Tab-separated table of C-alpha atoms and ligand atoms in Angstrom:
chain	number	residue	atom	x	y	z
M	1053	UNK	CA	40.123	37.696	-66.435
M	1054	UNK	CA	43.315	39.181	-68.085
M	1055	UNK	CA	46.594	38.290	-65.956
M	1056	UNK	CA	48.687	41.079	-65.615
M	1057	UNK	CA	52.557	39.817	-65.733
M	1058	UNK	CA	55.570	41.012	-63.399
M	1059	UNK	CA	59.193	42.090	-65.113
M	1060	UNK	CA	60.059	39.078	-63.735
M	1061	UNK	CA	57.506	37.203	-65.869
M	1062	UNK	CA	58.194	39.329	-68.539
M	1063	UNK	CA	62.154	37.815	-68.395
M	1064	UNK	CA	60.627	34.559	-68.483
M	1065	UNK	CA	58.391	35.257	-71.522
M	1066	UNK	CA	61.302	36.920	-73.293
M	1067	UNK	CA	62.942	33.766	-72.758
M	1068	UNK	CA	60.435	31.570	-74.525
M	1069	UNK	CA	59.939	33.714	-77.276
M	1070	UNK	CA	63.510	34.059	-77.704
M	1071	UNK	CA	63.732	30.393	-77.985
M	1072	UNK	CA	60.602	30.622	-80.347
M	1073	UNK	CA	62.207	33.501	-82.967
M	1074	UNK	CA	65.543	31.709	-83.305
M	1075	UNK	CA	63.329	28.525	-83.951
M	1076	UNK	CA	61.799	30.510	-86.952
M	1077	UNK	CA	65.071	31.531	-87.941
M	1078	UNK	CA	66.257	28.464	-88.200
M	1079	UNK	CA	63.558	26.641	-90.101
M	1080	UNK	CA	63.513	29.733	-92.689
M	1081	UNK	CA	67.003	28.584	-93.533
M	1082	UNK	CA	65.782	24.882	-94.105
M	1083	UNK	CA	63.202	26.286	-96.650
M	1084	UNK	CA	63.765	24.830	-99.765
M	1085	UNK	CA	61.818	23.364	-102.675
M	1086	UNK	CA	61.950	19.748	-102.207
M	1087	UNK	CA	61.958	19.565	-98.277
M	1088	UNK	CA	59.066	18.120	-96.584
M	1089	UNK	CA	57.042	19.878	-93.987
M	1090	UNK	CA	57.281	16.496	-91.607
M	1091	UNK	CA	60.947	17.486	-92.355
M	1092	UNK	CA	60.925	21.201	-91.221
M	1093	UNK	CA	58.764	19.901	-88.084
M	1094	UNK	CA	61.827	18.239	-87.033
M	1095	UNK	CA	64.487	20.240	-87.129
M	1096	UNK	CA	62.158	22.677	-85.470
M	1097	UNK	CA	61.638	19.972	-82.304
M	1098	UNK	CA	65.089	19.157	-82.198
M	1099	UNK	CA	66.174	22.809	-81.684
M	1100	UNK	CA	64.164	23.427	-79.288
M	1101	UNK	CA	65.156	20.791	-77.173
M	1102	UNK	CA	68.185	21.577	-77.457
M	1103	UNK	CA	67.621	25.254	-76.436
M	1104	UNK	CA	65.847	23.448	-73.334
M	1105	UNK	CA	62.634	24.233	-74.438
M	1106	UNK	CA	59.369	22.215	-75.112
M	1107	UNK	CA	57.013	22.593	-78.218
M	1108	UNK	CA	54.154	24.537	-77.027
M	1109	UNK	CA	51.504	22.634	-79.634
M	1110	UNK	CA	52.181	19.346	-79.821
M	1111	UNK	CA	49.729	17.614	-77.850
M	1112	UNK	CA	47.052	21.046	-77.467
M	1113	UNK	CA	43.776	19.787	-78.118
M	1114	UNK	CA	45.492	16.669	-79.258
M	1115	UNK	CA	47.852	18.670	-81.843
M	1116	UNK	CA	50.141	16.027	-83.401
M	1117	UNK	CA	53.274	18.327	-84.403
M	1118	UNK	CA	55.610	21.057	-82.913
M	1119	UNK	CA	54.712	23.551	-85.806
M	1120	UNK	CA	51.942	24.460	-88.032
M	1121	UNK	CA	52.742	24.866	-91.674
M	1122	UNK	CA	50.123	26.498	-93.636
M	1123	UNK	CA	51.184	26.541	-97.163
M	1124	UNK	CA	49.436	28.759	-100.000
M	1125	UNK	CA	45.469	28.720	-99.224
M	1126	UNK	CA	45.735	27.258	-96.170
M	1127	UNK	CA	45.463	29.902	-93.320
M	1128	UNK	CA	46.724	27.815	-90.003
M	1129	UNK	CA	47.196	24.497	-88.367
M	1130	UNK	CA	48.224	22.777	-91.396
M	1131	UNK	CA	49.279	19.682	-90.063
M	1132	UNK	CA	53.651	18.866	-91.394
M	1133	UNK	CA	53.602	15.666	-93.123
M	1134	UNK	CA	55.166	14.480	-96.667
M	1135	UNK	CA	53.974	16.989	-98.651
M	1136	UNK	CA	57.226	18.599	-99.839
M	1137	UNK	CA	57.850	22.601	-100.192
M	1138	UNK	CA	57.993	24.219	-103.862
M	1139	UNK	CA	59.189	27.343	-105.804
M	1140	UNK	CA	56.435	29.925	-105.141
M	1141	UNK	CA	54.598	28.310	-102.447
M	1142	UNK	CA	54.128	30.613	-99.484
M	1143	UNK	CA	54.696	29.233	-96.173
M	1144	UNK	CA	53.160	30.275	-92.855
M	1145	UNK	CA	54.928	29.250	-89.816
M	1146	UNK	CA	53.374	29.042	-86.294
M	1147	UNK	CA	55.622	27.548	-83.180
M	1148	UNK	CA	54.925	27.794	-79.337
M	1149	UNK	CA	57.330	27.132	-77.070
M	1150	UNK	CA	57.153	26.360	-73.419
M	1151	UNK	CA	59.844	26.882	-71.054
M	1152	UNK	CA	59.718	26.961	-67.013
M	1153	UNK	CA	56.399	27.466	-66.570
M	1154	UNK	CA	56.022	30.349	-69.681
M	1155	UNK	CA	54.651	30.186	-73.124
M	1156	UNK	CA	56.227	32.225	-76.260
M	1157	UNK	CA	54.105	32.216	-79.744
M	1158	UNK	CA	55.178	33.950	-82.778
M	1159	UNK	CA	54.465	32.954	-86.497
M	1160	UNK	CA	55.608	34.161	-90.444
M	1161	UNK	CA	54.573	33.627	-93.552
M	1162	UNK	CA	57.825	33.434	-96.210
M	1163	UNK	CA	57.830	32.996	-99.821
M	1164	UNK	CA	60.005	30.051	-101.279
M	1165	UNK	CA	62.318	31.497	-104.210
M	1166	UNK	CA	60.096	34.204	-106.417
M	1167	UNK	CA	56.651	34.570	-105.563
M	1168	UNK	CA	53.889	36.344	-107.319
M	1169	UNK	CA	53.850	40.204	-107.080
M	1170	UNK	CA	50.330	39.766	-105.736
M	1171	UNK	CA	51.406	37.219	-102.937
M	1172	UNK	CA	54.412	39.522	-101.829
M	1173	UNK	CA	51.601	42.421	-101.144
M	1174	UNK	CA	49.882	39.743	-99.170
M	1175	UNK	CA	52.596	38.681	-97.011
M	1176	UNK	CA	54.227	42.511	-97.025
M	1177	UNK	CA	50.714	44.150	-95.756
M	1178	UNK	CA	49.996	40.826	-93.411
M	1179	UNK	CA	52.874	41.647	-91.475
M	1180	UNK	CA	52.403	45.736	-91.476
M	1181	UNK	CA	49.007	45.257	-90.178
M	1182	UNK	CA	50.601	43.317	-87.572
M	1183	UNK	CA	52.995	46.357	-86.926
M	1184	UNK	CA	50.625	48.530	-86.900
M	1185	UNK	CA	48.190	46.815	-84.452
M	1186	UNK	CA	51.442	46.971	-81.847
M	1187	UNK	CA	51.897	50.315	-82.640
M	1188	UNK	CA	47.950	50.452	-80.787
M	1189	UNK	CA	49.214	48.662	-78.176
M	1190	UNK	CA	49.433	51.189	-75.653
M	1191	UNK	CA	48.679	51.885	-71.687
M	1192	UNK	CA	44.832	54.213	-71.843
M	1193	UNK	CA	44.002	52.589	-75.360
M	1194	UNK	CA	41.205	49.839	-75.719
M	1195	UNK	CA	41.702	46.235	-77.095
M	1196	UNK	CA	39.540	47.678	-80.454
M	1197	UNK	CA	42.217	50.225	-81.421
M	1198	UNK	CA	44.665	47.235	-82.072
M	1199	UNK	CA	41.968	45.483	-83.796
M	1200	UNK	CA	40.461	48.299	-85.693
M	1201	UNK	CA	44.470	49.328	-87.086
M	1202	UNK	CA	44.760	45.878	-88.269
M	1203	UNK	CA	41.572	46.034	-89.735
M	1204	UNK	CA	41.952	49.149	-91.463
M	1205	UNK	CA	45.696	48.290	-93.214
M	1206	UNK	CA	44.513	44.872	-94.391
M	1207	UNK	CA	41.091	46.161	-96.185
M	1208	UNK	CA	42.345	49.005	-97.500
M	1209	UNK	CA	44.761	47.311	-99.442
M	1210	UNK	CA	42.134	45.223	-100.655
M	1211	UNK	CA	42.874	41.984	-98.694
M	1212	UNK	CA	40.260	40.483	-96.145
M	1213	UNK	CA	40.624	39.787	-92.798
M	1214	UNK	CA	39.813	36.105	-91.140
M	1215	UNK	CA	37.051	35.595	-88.984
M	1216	UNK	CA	37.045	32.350	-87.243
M	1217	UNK	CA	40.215	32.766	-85.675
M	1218	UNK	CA	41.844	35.535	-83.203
M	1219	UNK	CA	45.080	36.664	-80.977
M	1220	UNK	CA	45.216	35.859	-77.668
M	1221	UNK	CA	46.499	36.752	-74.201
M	1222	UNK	CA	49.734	34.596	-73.301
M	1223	UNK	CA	51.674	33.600	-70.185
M	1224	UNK	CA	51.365	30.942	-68.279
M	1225	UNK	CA	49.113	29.268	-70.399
M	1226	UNK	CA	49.314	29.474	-74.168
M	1227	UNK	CA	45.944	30.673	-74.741
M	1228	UNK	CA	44.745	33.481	-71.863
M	1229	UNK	CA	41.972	36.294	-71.582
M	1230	UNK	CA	41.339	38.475	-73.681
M	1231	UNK	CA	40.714	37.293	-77.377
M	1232	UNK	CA	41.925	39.663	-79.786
M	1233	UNK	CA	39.813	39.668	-82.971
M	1234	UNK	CA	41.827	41.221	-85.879
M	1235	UNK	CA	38.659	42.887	-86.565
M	1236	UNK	CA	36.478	45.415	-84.948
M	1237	UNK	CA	33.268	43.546	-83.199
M	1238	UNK	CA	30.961	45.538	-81.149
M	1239	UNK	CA	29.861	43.057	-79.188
M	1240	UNK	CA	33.722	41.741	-78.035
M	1241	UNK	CA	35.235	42.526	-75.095
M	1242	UNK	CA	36.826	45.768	-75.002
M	1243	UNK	CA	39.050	46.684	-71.798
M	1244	UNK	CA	41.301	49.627	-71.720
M	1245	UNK	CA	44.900	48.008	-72.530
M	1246	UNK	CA	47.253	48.495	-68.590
M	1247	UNK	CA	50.554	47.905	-68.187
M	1248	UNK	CA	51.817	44.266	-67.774
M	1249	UNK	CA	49.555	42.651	-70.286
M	1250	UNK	CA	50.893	40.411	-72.374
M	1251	UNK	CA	49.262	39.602	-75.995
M	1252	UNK	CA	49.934	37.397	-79.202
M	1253	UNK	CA	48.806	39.578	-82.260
M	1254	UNK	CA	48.306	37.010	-84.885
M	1255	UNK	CA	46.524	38.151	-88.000
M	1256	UNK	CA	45.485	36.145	-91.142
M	1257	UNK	CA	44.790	37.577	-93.832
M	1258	UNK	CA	42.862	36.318	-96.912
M	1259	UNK	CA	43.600	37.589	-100.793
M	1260	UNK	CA	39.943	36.876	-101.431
M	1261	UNK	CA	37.005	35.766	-98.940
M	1262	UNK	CA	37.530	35.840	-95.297
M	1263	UNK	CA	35.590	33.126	-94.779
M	1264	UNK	CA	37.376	29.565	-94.211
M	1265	UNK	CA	36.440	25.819	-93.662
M	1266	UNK	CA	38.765	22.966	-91.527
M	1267	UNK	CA	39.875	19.759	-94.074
M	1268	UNK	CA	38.918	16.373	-92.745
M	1269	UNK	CA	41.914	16.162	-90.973
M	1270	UNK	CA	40.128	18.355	-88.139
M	1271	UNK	CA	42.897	20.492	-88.055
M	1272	UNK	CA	43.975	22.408	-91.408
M	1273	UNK	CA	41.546	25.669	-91.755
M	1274	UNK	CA	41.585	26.739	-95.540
M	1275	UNK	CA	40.573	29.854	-97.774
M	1276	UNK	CA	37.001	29.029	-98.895
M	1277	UNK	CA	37.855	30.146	-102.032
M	1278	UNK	CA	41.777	28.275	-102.276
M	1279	UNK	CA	43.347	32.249	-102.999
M	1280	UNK	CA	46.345	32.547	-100.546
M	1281	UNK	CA	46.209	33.384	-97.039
M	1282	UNK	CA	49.407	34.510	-94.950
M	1283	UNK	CA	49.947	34.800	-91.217
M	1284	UNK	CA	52.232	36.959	-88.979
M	1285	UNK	CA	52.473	36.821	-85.138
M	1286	UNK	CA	54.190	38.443	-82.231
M	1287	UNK	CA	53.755	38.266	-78.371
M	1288	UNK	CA	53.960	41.753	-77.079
M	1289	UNK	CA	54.390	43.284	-73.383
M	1290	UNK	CA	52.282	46.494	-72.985
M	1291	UNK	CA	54.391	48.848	-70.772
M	1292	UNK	CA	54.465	52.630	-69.860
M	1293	UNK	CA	57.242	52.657	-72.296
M	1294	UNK	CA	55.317	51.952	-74.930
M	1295	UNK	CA	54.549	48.136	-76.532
M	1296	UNK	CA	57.433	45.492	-76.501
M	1297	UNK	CA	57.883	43.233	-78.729
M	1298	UNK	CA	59.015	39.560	-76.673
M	1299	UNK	CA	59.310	37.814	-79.676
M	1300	UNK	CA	62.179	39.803	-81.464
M	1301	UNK	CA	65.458	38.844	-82.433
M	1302	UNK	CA	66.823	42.171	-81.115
M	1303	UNK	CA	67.453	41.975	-77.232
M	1304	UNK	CA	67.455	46.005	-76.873
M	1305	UNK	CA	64.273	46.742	-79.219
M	1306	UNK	CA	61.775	48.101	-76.973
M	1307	UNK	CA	60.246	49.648	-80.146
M	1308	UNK	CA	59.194	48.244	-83.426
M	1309	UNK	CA	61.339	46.801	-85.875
M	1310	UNK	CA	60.583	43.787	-88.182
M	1311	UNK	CA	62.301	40.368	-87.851
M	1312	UNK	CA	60.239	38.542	-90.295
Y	2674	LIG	N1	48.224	28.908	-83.821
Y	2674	LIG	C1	47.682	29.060	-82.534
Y	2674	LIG	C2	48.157	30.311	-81.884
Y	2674	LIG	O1	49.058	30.967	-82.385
Y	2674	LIG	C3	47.936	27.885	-81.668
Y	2674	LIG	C4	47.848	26.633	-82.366
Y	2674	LIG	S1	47.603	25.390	-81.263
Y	2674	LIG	C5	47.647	24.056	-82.218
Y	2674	LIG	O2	47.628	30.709	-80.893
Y	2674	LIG	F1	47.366	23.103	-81.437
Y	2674	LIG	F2	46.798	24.203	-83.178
Y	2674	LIG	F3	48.811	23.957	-82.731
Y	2675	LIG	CO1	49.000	32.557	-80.987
């Protein structure tokens, strides 16, 4: 059953996400060769106590950390620990926060110094298929227009699109109805997208295979084939107005704009 949120929820998920964008921001700063990721983890825990806020993951399914740091090949819910951050790594970060009752999710991927020219087309058309999939997100269209436009962006540029692992209704609980493949499936569910839904487009996108396998930590998924992976995320209001993006820096954009 997809909840259908109020404006009054909708101030409350704004909140969460705002507390979950300035989070990002502030852990993109602390990106530096040399820093851990137990490190980045945190400073990202102690802001957003601070904002008031409580991280969203830590404790989900037995989660052990406020973020996920996926570095290079891995695609999500790598696990911070010692392993320290290097020139050219990429870096996928993925924070929840929880505030009075509401969930905000929202996730990059950055490059640390210069990056391969191949890697910046993987994080630059990651994120684009993410734009365009809220571009979809409109009142009258079905859940498989956002899909199919991320679909299409990522595999025509020659990247692949991951399987095992989709967006999600948010709001009062991180992880609400409907799953949001970021491909198109005939047999998902496919309602027509109304007014007051709330969704976290998250797409990964492989360089080479789609297909992944978890490490032994139970936790970390990784590239079957160890080429990069990168992973942008936004929770989005659908209203008549056209889709808004909660998790954006800008307090006025009711239209797309990037913040990555
Ligand atoms: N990355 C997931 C999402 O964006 C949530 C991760 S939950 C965790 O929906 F427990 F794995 F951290
Ligand atoms: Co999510």
């Amino acid at each position: 059953m997809i909840l259908l949120k109020n404006e009054e929820d909708l101030n409350c998920l704004r909140r969460a996400n705002r507390i979950v964008i300035e989070t990002l921001q502030a852990i993109k700063k602390n990106i530096k060769p040399g820093i851990s990721t137990a490190d980045l983890d945190s400073i990202a825990e102690g802001f957003i106590k601070k904002k008031g806020g409580i991280p969203a993951f830590k404790g989900y399914k037995g989660y052990p950390a406020t973020l996920c740091i996926s570095l290079n090949e891995e695609v999500v819910h790598g696990i911070p620990g010692p392993r320290k951050i290097k020139k050219g790594d990429i870096v996928s970060l993925d924070i929840g926060v929880l505030i009075d009752g509401y969930y905000g999710d929202a996730a990059i991927t950055v490059g640390v110094g210069k990056i391969s020219a191949q890697a910046q087309k993987l994080l630059d058309i990651t994120e684009q298929s993410l734009y365009a999939g809220i571009e979809k997100a409109q009142v009258g269209n079905r859940l498989s227009d956002i899909s199919m436009a991320i679909q299409e962006r990522v595999e025509s540029n020659g990247f692949s699109v991951v399987r095992d692992f989709v967006g999600h209704g948010i709001g009062r609980n991180l992880h609400e109805d409907p799953q949001i493949p970021n491909f198109y499936s005939p047999a998902a569910y496919n309602p027509r997208l109304k007014e007051g839904m709330v969704l976290a487009l998250e797409p990964m996108v492989n360089q080479g295979t789609y297909r992944v396998k978890i490490l032994n930590d139970g936790w970390t998924a990784v590239t079957q084939d160890s080429k990069l992976s990168a992973h942008f995320e936004h929770s989005i209001a659908i209203t008549d107005k056209g889709p808004l993006i909660l998790s954006s820096l800008d307090d006025n954009n009711s239209s797309l704009q990037l913040t990555g």
